[in-house]
GROMACS .gro file of C-alpha atoms in nm:
model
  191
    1UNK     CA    1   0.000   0.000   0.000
    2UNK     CA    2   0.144   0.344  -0.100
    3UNK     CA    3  -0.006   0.530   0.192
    4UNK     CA    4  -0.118   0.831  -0.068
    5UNK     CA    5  -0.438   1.005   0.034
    6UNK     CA    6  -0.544   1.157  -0.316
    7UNK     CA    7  -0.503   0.986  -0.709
    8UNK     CA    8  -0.263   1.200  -0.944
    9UNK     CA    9  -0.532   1.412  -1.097
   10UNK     CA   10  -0.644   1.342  -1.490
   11UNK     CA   11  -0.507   1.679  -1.580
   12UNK     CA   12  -0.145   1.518  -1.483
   13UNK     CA   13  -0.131   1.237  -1.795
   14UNK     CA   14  -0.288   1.502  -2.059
   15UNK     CA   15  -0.007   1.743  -1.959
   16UNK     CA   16   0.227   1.474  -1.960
   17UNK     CA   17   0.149   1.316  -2.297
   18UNK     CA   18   0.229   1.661  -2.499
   19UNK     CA   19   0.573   1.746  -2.274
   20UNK     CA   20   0.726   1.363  -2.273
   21UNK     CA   21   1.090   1.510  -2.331
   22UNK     CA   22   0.959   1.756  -2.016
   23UNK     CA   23   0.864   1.454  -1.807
   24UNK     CA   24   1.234   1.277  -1.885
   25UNK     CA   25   1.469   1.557  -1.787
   26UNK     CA   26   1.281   1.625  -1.478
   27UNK     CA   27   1.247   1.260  -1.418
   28UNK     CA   28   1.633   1.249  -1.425
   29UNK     CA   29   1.673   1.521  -1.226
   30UNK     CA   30   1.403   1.364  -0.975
   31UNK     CA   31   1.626   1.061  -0.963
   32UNK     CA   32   1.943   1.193  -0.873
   33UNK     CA   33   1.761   1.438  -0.602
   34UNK     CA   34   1.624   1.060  -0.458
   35UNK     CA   35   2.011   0.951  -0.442
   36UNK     CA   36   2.093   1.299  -0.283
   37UNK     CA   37   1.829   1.257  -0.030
   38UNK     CA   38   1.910   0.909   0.091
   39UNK     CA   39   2.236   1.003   0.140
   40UNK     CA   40   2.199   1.315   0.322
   41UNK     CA   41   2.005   1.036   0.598
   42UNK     CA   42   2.252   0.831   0.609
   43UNK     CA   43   2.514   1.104   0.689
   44UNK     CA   44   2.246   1.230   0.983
   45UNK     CA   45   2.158   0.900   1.143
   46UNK     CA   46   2.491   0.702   1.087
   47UNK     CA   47   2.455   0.505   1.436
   48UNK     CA   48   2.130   0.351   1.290
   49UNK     CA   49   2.293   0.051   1.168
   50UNK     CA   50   1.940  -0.071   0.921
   51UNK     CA   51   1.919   0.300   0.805
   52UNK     CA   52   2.271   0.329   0.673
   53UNK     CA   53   2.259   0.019   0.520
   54UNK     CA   54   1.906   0.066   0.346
   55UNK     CA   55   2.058   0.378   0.270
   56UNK     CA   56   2.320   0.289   0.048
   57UNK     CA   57   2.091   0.037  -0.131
   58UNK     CA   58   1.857   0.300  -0.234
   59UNK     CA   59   2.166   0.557  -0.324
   60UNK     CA   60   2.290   0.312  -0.549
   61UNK     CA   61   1.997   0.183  -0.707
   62UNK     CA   62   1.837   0.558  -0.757
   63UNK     CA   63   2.155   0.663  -0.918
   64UNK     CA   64   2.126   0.337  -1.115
   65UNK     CA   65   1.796   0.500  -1.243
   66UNK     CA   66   1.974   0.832  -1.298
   67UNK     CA   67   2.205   0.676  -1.553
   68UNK     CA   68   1.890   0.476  -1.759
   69UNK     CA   69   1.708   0.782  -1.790
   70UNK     CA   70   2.018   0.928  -1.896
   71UNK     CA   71   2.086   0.698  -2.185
   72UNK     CA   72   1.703   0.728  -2.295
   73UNK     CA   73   1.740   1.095  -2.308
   74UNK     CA   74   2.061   1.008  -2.536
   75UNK     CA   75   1.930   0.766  -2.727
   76UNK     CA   76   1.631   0.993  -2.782
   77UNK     CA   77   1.851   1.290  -2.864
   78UNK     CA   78   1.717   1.503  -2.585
   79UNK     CA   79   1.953   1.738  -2.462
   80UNK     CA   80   1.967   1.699  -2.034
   81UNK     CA   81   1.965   2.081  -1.914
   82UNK     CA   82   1.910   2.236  -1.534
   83UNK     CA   83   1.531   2.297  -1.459
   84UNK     CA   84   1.408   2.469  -1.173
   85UNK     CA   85   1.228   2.231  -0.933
   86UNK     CA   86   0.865   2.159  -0.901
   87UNK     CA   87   0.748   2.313  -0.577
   88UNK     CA   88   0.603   1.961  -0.490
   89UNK     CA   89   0.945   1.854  -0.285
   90UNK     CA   90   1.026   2.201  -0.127
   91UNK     CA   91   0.671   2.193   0.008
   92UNK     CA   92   0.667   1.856   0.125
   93UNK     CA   93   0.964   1.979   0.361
   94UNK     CA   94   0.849   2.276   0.487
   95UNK     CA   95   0.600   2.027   0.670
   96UNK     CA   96   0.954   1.865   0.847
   97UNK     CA   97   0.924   1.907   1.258
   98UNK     CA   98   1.291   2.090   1.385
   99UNK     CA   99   1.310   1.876   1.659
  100UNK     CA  100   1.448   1.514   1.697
  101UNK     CA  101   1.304   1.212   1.672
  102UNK     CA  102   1.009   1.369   1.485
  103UNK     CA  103   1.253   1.517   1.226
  104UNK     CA  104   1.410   1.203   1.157
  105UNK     CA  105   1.065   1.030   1.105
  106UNK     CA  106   0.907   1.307   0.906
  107UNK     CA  107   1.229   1.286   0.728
  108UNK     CA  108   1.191   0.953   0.632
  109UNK     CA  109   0.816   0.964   0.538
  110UNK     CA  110   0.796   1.277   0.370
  111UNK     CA  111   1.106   1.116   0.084
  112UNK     CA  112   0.851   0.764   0.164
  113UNK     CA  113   0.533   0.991  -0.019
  114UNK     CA  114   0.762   1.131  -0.264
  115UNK     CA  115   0.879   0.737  -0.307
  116UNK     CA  116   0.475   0.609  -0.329
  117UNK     CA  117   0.366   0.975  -0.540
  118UNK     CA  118   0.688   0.778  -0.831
  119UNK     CA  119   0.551   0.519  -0.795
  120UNK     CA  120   0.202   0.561  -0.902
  121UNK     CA  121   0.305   0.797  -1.157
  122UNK     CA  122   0.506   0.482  -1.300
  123UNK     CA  123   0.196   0.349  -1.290
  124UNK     CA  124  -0.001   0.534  -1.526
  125UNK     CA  125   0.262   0.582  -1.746
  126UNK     CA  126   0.320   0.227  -1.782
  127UNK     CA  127  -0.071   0.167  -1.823
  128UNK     CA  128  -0.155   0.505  -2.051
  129UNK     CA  129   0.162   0.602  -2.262
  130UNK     CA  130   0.137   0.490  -2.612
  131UNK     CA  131   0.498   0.466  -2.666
  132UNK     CA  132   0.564   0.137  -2.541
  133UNK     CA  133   0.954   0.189  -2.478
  134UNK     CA  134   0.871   0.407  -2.266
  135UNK     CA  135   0.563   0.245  -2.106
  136UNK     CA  136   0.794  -0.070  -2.068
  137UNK     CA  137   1.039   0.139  -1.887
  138UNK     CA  138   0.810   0.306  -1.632
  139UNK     CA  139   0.668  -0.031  -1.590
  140UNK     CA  140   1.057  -0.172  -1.480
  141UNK     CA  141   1.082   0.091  -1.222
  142UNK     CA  142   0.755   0.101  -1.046
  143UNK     CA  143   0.857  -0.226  -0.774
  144UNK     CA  144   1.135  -0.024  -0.679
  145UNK     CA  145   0.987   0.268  -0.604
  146UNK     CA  146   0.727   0.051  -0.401
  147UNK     CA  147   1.007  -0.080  -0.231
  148UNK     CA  148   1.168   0.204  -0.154
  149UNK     CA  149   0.841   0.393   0.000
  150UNK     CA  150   0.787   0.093   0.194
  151UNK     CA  151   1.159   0.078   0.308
  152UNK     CA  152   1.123   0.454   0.419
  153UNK     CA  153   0.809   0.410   0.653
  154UNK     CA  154   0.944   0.102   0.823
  155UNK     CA  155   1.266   0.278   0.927
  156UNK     CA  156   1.089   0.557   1.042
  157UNK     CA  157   0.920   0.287   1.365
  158UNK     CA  158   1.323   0.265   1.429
  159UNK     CA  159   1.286   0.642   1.595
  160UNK     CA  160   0.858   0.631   1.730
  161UNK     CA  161   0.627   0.390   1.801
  162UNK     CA  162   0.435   0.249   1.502
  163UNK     CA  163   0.092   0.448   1.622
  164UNK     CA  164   0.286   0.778   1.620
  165UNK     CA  165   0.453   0.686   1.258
  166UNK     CA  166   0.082   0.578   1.131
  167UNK     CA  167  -0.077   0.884   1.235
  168UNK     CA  168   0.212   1.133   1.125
  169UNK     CA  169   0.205   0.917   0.757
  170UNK     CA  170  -0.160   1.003   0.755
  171UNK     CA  171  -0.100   1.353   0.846
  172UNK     CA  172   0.189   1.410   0.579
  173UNK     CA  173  -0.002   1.242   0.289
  174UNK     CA  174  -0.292   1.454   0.337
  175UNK     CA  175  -0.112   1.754   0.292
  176UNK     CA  176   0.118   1.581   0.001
  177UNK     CA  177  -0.248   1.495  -0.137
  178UNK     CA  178  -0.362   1.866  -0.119
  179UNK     CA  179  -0.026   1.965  -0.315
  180UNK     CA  180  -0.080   1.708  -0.602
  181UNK     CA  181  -0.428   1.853  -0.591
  182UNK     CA  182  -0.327   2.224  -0.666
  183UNK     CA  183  -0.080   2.083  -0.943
  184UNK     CA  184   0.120   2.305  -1.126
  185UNK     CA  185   0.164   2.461  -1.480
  186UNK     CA  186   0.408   2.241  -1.618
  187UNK     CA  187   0.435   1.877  -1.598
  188UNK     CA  188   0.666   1.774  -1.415
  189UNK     CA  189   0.701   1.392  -1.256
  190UNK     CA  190   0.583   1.543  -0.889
  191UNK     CA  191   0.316   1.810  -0.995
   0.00000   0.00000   0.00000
């Protein structure tokens, strides 16, 4: 279960479908932020022996993903530029309590939504995009994303009680819901 309180609007595929080469760069970029992220935990909680090493499992295999999209945006001839960031992930950690343990868990679950909001997406791009390389594609990375959401919440019970982490998820994914809700202008893979 993805823990995600509101579907990716309709709205999302049709902007989607006329920006693909939109969608790919900021899916890149989206990948290597998810590397970037998992590290930055495991430099913060280094004595949590589980976190570090889930850690550097997820590093690896994001930046794994970093380099596929890569080569489809070479084989496609797309040209990989800087884009300025969805407001989706800023958003998401303006949410993030100051204080320890809570940071650490809405830490974790906050990059667990962003994990579950991928792997939808991968979702209905595997089940609506006419191009079927790159329906096939989205289809090969939606498990890991699953797994990856999944591995987030259950590291967060390492720091609270599984009640607390439950009703903090619930909290967080309403107000990740609300921003997916509001969307944004351009499509991006969190907007």
């Amino acid at each position: 279960m993805l823990n995600l309180s509101t579907p990716t609007p309709a709205r999302w595929l049709a902007q989607v479908e006329k920006n693909l080469d939109l969608l790919l760069i900021d899916h890149a970029h989206c990948e290597k932020k998810a590397a970037g992220v998992a590290m930055n935990l495991l430099f913060s909680y280094v004595e949590h022996a589980e976190l570090t090493r889930s850690m550097t499992e997820i590093v690896q295999e994001e930046l794994d993903h970093f380099h596929q999209v890569r080569e489809l945006l070479d084989r496609r001839q797309i040209r990989f530029y800087k884009l300025s960031p969805s407001a989706y992930g800023s958003k998401l950690h303006e949410l993030v309590n100051k204080h320890e343990p809570q940071r650490a868990v809405d830490r974790l679950l906050v990059a667990g939504l962003i994990e579950a909001r991928s792997c939808e997406r991968f979702g209905l791009l595997r089940d609506h995009l006419p191009d079927r390389e790159l329906a096939d594609f989205y289809g090969s990375l939606f498990e890991s994303e699953a797994r990856h959401h999944s591995t987030y919440v259950r590291l967060a019970k390492d720091f609270l009680d599984e009640e607390a982490v439950h009703q903090r998820l619930r909290e967080l994914a309403e107000a990740e819901g609300a921003i997916i809700a509001a969307g944004e202008d351009r499509p991006r893979m969190h907007s």
